[in-house]
Structure formats: C-alpha cells, structure tokens
Coordinates of C-alpha atoms and ligand atoms in Angstrom, one line a residue:
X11 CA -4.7 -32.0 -51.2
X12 CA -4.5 -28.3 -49.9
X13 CA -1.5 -27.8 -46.7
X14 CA -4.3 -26.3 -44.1
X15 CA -1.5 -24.9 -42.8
X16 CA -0.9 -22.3 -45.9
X17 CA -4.9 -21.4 -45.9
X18 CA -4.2 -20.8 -42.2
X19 CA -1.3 -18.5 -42.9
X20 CA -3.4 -16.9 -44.9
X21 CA -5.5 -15.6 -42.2
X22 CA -2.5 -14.9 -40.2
X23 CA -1.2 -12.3 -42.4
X24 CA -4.1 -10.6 -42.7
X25 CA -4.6 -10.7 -38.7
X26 CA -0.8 -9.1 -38.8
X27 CA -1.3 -6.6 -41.5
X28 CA -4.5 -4.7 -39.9
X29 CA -2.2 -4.6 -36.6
X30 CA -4.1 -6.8 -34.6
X31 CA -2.2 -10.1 -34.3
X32 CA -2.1 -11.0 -30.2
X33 CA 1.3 -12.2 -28.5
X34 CA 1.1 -13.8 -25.1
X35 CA 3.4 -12.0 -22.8
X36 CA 5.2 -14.6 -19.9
X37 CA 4.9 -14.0 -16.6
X38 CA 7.6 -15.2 -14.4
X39 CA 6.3 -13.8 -11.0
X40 CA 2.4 -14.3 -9.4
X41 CA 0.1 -12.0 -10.2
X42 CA 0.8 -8.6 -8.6
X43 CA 1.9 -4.9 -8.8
X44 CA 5.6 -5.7 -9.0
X45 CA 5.9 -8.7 -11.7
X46 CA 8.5 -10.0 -14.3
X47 CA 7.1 -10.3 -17.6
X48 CA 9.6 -11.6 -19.9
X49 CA 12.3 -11.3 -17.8
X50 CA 12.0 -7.6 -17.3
X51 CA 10.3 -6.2 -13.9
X52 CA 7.5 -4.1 -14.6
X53 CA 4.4 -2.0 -13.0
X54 CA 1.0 -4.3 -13.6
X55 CA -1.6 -2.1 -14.6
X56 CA -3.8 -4.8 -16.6
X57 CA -5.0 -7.6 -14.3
X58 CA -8.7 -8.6 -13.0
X59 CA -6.9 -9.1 -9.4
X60 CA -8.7 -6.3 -8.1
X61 CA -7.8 -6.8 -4.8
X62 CA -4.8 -8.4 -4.6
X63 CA -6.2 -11.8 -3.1
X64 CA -4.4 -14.0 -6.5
X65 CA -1.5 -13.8 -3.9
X66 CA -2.8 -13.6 -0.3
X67 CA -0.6 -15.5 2.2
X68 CA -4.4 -16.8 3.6
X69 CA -5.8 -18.0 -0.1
X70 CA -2.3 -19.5 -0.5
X71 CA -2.1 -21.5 2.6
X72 CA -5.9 -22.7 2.0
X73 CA -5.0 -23.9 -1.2
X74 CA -2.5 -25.9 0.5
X75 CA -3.8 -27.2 2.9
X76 CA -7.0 -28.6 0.8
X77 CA -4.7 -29.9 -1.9
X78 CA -2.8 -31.8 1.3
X79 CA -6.1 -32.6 2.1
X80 CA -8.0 -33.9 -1.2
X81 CA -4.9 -34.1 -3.5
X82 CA -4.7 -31.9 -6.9
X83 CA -7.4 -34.1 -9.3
X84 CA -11.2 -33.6 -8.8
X85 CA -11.3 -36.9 -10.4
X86 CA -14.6 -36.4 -12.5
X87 CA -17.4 -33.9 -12.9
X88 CA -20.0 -32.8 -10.5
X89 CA -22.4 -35.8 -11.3
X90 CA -20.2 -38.5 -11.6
X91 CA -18.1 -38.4 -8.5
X92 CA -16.3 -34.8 -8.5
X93 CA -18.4 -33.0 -6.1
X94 CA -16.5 -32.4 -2.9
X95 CA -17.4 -31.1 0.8
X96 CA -15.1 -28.0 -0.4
X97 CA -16.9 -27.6 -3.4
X98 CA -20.0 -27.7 -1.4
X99 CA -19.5 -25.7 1.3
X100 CA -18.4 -22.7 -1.1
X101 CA -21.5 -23.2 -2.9
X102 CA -23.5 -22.3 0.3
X103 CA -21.4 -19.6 1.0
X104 CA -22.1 -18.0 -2.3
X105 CA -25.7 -18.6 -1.9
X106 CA -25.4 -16.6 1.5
X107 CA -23.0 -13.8 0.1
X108 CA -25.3 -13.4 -2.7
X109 CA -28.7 -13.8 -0.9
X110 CA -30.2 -16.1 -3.1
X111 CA -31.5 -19.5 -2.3
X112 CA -28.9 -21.6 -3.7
X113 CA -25.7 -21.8 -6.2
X114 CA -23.8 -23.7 -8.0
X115 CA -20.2 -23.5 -9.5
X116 CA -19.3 -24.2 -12.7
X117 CA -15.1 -24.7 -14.6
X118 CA -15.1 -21.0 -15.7
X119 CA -16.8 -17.9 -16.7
X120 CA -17.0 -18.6 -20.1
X121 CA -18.7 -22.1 -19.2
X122 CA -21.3 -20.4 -17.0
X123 CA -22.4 -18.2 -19.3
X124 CA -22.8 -20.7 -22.1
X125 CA -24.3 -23.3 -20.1
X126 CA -26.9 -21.1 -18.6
X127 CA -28.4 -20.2 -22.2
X128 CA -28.6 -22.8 -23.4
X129 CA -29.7 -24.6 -20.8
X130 CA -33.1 -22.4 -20.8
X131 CA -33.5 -21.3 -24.2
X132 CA -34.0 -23.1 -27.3
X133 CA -36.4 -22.8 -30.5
X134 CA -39.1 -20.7 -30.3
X135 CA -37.6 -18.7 -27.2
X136 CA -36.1 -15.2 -27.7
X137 CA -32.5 -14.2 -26.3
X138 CA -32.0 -10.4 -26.0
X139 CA -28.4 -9.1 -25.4
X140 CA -26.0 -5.8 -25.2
X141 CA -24.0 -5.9 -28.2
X142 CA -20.9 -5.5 -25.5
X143 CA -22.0 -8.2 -23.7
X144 CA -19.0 -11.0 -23.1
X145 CA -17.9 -12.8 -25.6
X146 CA -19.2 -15.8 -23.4
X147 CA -22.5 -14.2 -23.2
X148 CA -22.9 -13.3 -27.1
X149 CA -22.3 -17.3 -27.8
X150 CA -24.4 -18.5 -25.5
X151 CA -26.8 -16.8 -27.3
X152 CA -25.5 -18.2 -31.1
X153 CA -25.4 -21.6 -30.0
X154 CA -28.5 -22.1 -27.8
X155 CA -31.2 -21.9 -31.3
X156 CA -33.3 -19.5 -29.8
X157 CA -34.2 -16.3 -31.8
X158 CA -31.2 -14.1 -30.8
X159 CA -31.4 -10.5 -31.2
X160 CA -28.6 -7.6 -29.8
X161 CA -29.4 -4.0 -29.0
X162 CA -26.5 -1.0 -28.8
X163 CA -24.8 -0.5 -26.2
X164 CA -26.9 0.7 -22.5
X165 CA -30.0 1.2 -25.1
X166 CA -33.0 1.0 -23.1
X167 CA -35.2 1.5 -25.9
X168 CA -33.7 -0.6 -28.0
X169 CA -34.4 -3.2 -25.5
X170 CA -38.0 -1.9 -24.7
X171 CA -38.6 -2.6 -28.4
X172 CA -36.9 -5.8 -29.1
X173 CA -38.9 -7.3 -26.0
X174 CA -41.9 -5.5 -26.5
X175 CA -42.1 -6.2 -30.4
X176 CA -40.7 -10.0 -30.6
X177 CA -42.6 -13.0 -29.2
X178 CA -41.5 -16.3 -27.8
X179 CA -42.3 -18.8 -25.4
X180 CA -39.2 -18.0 -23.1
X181 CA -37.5 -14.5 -23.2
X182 CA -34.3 -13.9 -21.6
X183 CA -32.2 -10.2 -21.6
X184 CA -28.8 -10.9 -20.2
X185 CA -26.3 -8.2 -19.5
X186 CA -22.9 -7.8 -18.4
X187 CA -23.1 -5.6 -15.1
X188 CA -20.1 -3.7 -15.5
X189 CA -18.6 -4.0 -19.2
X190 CA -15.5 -5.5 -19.6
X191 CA -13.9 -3.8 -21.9
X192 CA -15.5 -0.2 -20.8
X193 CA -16.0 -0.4 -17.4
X194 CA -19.4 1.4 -17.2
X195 CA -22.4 0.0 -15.3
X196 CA -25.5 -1.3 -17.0
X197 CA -28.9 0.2 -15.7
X198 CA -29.9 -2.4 -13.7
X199 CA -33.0 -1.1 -12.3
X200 CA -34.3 0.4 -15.5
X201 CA -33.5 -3.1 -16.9
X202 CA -35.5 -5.1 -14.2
X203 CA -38.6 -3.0 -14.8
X204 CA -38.7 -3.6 -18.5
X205 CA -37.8 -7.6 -18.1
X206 CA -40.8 -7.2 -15.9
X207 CA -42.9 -5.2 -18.2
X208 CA -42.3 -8.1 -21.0
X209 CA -42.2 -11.1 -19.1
X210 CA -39.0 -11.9 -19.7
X211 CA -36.3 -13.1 -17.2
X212 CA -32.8 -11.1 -16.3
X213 CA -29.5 -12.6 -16.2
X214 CA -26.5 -10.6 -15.3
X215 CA -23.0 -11.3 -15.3
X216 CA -21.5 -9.9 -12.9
X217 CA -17.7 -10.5 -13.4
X218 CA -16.0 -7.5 -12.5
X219 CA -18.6 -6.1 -9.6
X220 CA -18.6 -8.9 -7.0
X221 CA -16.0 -7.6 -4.5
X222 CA -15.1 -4.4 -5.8
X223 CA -19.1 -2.8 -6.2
X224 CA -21.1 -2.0 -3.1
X225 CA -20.4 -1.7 0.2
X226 CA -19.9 -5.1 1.1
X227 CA -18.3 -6.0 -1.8
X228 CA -22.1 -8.0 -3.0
X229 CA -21.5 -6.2 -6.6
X230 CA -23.6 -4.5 -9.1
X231 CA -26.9 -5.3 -6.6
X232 CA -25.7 -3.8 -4.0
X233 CA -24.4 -0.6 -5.8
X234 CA -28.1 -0.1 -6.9
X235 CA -29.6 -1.3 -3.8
X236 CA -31.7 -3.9 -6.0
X237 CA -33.9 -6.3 -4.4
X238 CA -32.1 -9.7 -5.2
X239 CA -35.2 -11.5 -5.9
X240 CA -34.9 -8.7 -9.2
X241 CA -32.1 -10.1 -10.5
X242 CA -33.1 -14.4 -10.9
X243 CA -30.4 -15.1 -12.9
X244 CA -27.2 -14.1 -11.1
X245 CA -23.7 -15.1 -12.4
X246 CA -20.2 -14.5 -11.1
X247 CA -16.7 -15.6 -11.5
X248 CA -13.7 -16.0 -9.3
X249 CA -11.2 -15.1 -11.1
X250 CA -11.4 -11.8 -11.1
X251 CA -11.9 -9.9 -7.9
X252 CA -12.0 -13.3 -5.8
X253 CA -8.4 -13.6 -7.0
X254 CA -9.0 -17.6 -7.9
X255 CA -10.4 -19.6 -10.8
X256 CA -14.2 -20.8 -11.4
X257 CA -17.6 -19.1 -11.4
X258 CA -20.6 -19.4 -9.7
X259 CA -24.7 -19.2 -10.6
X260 CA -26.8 -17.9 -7.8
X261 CA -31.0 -17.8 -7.7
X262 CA -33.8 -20.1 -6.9
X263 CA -33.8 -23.8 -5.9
X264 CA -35.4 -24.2 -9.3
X265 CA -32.8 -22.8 -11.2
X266 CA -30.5 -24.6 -9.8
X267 CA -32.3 -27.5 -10.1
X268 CA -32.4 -27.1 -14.0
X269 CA -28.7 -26.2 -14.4
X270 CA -27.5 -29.5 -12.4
X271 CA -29.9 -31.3 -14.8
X272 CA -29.6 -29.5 -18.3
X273 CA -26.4 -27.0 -18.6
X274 CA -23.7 -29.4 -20.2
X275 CA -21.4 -27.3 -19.8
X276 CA -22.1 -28.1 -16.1
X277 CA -22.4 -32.1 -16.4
X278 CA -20.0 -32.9 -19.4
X279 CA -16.9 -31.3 -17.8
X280 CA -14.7 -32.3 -15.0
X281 CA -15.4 -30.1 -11.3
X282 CA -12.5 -27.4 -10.6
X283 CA -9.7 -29.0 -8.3
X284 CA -11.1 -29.3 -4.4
X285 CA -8.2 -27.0 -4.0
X286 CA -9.2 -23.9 -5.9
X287 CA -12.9 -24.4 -3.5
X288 CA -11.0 -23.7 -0.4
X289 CA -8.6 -21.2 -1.4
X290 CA -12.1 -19.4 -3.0
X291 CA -13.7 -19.9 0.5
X292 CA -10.7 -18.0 1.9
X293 CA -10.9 -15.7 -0.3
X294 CA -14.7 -15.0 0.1
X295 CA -13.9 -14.5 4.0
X296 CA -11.2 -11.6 2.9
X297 CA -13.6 -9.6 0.9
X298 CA -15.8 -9.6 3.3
X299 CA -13.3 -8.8 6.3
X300 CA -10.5 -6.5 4.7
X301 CA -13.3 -4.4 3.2
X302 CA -10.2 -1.5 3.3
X303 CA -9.0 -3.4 0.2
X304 CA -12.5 -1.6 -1.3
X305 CA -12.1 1.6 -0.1
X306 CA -8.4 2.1 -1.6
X307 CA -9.2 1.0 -4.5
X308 CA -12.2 3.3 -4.6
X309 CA -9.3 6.1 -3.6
X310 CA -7.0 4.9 -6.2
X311 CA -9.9 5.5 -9.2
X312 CA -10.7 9.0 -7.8
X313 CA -6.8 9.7 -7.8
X314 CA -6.4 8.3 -11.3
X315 CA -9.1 10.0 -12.5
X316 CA -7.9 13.6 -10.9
X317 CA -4.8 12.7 -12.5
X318 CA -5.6 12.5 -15.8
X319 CA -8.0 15.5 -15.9
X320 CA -4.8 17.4 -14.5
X321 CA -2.9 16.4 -17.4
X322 CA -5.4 16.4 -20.3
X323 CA -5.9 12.7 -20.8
X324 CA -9.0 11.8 -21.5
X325 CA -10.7 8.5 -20.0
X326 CA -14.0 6.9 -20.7
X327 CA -16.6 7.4 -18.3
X328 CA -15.9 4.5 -15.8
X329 CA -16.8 4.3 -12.2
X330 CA -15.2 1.1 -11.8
X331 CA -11.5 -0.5 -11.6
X332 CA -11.1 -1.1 -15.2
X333 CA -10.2 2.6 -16.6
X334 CA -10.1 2.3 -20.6
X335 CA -8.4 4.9 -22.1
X336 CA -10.0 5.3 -25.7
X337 CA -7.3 5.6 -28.6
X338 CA -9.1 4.4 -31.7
X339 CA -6.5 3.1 -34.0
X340 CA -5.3 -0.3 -33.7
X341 CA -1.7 1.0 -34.7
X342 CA -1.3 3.7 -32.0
X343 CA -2.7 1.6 -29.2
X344 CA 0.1 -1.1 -29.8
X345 CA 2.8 1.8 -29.7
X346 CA 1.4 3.9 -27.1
X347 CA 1.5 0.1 -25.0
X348 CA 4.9 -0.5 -25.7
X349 CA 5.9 3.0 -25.3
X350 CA 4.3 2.5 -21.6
X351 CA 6.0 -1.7 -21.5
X352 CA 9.5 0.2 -22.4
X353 CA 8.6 3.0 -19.2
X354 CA 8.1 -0.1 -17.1
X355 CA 4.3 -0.4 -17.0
X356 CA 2.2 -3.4 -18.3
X357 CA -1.1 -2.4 -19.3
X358 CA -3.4 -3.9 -22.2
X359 CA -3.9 -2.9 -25.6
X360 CA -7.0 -4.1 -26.7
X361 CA -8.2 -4.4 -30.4
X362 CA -11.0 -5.6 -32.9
X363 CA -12.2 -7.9 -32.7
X364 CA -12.5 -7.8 -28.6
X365 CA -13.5 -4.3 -29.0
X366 CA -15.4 -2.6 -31.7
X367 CA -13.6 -1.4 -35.4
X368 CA -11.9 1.8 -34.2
X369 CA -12.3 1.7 -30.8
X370 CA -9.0 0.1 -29.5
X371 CA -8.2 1.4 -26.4
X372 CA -5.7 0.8 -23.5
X373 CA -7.3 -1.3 -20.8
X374 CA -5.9 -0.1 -17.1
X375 CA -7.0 -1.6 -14.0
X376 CA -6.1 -0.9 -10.9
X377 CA -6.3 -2.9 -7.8
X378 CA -6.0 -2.7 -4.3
X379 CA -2.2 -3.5 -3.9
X380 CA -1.4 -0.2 -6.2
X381 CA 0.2 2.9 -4.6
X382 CA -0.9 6.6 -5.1
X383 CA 2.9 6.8 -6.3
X384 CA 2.4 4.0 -8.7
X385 CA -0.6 5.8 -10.2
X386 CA 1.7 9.1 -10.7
X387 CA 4.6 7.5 -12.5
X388 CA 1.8 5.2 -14.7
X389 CA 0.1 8.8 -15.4
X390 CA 2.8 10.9 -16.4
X391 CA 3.9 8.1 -18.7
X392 CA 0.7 7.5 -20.4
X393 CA 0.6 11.2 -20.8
X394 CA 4.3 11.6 -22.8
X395 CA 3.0 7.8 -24.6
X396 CA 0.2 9.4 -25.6
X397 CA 2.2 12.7 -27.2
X398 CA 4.8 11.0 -28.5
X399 CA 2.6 8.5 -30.5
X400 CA 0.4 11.4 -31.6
X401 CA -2.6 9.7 -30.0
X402 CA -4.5 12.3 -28.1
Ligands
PLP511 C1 -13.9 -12.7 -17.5 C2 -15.3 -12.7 -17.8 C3 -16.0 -13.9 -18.1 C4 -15.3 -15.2 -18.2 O1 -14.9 -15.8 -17.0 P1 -13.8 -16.8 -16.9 O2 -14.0 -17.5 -15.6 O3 -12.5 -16.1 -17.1 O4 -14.1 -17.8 -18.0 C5 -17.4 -13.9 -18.3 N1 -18.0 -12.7 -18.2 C6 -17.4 -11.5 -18.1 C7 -18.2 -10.3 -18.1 C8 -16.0 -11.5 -17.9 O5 -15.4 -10.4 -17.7

C-alpha cells in the first residue's frame, strides 16, 4: 500500500519550491492596530476590521451579555431548533439596513455564497462569473451543475456576450462588489442593465463595502446610488467591516423563502452562537452612529495614497480600504513582507493560487483605528522594502 503521507509530501515540496507555501502567523492580542504576533508587537496593516468594531467595548459587552443570556452553543441549525430571538432580530435589522424585504444569516461567507448557487441553479441553468470573483463565489459555481462560464476581470463585454450568446432556463451573473484581492469596484450599474437586457438575475457580494462604502455605510449600493430592487440577490458578511463572524442574504420574501427551504449550506449546518447575533446587532448600531469611523478611514486612503505617489510607490487603482501594492514575483513579495514584519509592520503577502500567476502582491488595509503617523512610518518602510528587495 502507498504512505499517503509521502504522495502528500510530494505536493508540499513543490508548494515550497515555487515560493508559495502559507504559514499561519499567531496572534496573541485581539484584532487591532497595535497586536503581538508571535510574541513580537507589531503595526497591523492586513486585517478586514475596517473599522475597528472586532474590539469595541460596546460589541464586547453585547457578546457578553447574550452569551449570559443564551449560553455559548446554538444547539442545532436554523430548522431544527437553533434559531434564536437574537438571531432573529438581527435578521430584520439587516433587512432594514439593506432595504430589502427580508434576510437571512447563514455560518460564514464562504457558506452564503455556496449555498445561494446552488440553491437556484442547477442543469440546464447558466452561471456567469468574474474570474476574480471569491474563491466562495467561483465554487459555488463548480459545484451547483449549471453551465458555468467566467469572463476577465470588470469585462463588460465579455459579459454582454456570454449572456447574450448562451441560453438556459435560469441565468445568474454574480460579482464581487469590491475585489478582494484588488480592491476596485465592479460596475454595478453597467452590470444591472445587461442582467436586465438578458434576463438574467444579479448577485453581489458585497464583503468588503457594507460599512466602509457610501455614506451610511449601506455598501457598494449606496456608492452608486443604485435602486436596491437592482441588485435581488444581495450578500454580505460580518466579519469584515461589522467586526464579528457570519453573513447575511438580503432580497425578496421569495428568496428568502427558497434559501430557508433549498441552500444546504443553510439547513445542514448548525446556526452561529446567539452570541455572535447580538454582538452583530451592536455592531450594526455603531456603523450606523460613529459614521466618523468612515470618514477617517476615507482620510487615511487619500493620505496613503498621497504618500506613496510622494515617494514613487506605485499602488493599484483602489478606492477602497484594501490598497494592494502589485509586486509580481512570488519570491520578492515574501521578502519585501518580511522586510516590512522585521520594521514592525504586519501586512499580507498574497500569492498564486489566491491571486493570479505573477501577480503577487502585498495586501494593505487600513482601518479606522490607524493614525496618519502610522501610515508614514508603514510608507517609508515599504518604500526602503521595496529598494532593498529590488522590487519596484
Ligand atoms: C471574506 C469573503 C467571503 C467569505 O466570508 P467569510 O464569512 O469569511 O466566509 C466571501 N466573499 C468575499 C468577497 C470575501 O471577501
């Protein structure tokens, strides 16, 4: 009999020798600015906190105070006997923050996406994606068994010709709002016209905008002033910007409907802990009352981006909070990360196969909690990183 573990290796080493093997770093602190990673203190310049609520005093004591109330365990999904008055109540207030009809949370980000897909597609339907879609997003689309087609990246011909030129009874374009790994925004309204144009129906993720895009914080809508009733299949998740765990689906009663009673991912898994409902309902009031958590951050991307055109450093066009800064070879962005690590600032080097072949790149957010001081001493390192590694 073959040791699985020595084909395994196998794959290891090659992972190691095209310099893309991933190590977990520990984090000894809570999520933050200041945070001990490994046992050495260190800037954060790579988390989804946007802004700063992972470690509010208010989500804290709401977490608290629900898990004294309801205890840690959920006890069983949604359907079976899981589905608390926390877990409800935050539902309704997503519907309201979102303006749709209704909502319903699901364990994760990942699951949402999944469960959506395939939930409403199957064979003989047609799925039509980004190619930089989320990884959740792309295998919803594998595993749901409808035709499954992926256009380059923001190409709104592509899409124009994939819908226009492919039937099925169902179609379905689903993109990320703002990229993940880019942090540019897709073109939302150009895409609703065209799902219109085809029949098809619009799903967007919108991870990283809820909170940090619009005014109000309502997200990639908002920024384009979109009718809601454009966008019918709206996701979220909050644990990003919300500063919790979970994810949300907001449209129509009938979608709803359909994901309580088809998205497995929804009915085969056990509900999120009371707990993490309340300290999300918290949090929901914060972004929508500390909307100055916004507005610095919108300062602190304008700064950041001044800062690096002072010193020659180029970004990628980004509007957002995550500010990629394009490097290309998988061996460079590893030293030009721990060059920054060994300056005292965490940021993330990210590689094939989360990114396309030869577009690693060093992922920065910045949140909220960050100073304009911060920013400096994060800039001119990256900018001596970047020399010294011979990366520009
Ligand atoms: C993070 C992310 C997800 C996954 O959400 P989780 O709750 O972490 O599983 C889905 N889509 C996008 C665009 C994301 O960035």
């Amino acid at each position: 009999m073959v040791n699985p573990d020595a084909v395994l290796q196998l794959a290891l080493d090659t992972r190691q020798h095209e310099s893309r093997y991933r190590h977990r770093k520990t984090l000894q602190s809570p999520q933050g600015v200041e945070v001990l990673v490994d046992g050495k203190k260190r800037l954060g310049f790579s988390s989804n906190d946007y802004l700063g609520l992972a470690n509010h005093s208010a989500v804290i004591s709401a977490f608290q105070q629900a898990a004294n109330q309801y205890g840690v365990g959920s006890g069983a999904s949604h359907l079976v006997s899981g589905h608390s008055a926390e877990h409800q109540a935050l539902e309704e207030e997503l519907a309201a923050f979102t303006g749709r009809s209704r909502a319903i949370l699901f364990s994760t980000g990942y699951m949402a996406n999944v469960g959506v897909i395939r939930a409403l597609m199957g064979q003989g339907d047609l799925v039509v994606q980004d190619r930089l879609n989320h990884a959740s997003l792309l295998d919803g689309g594998f595993l749901c068994r409808a035709q499954f087609e992926r256009y380059s990246h923001t190409d709104i011909d592509a899409v124009q010709a994939l819908l226009a030129g492919n039937s099925g009874q169902r179609k379905l374009l689903a993109t990320d709002g703002v990229f993940s790994m880019d942090g540019d925004l897709a073109d939302l309204p150009a895409l609703a016209d065209i799902a219109d144009q085809n029949n098809a129906w619009l799903m967007v993720d919108d991870a990283h905008g809820f909170g940090v895009l619009g005014k109000t914080g309502r997200g990639i809508a908002e920024h384009f002033t979109m009718d809601i009733d454009r966008l019918p299949i709206l996701v979220g998740t909050l644990g990003k910007a919300f500063g919790t765990f979970g994810a949300f689906v907001a449209g129509s009663e009938a979608l709803i409907e359909s994901l309580i009673q088809f998205a497995r991912t929804y009915i085969y898994t056990t509900a999120l802990p009371p707990a993490v409902a309340a300290a999300t309902r918290t949090a929901l009031t914060l972004i929508d009352s500390e909307s100055w958590r916004r507005e610095k951050l919108l300062g602190l991307i304008a700064h950041f981006q001044q800062g690096a055109a002072a010193r020659d450093i180029r970004l990628m066009a980004s509007p957002t909070p995550i500010q990629p800064v394009l490097i290309g070879d998988d061996e460079k962005v590893i030293k030009v990360g721990e060059y920054l690590l060994d300056a005292g600032f965490w940021t993330g080097a990210i590689r094939p196969p989360t990114v396309p072949v030869g577009s690693a790149r060093l992922r920065i957010t910045l949140t909220a909690e960050h100073t304009k001081e911060q920013v400096n001493g994060l800039l001119d390192a990256l900018e001596k990183a970047l020399k010294t590694v011979g990366a520009t």
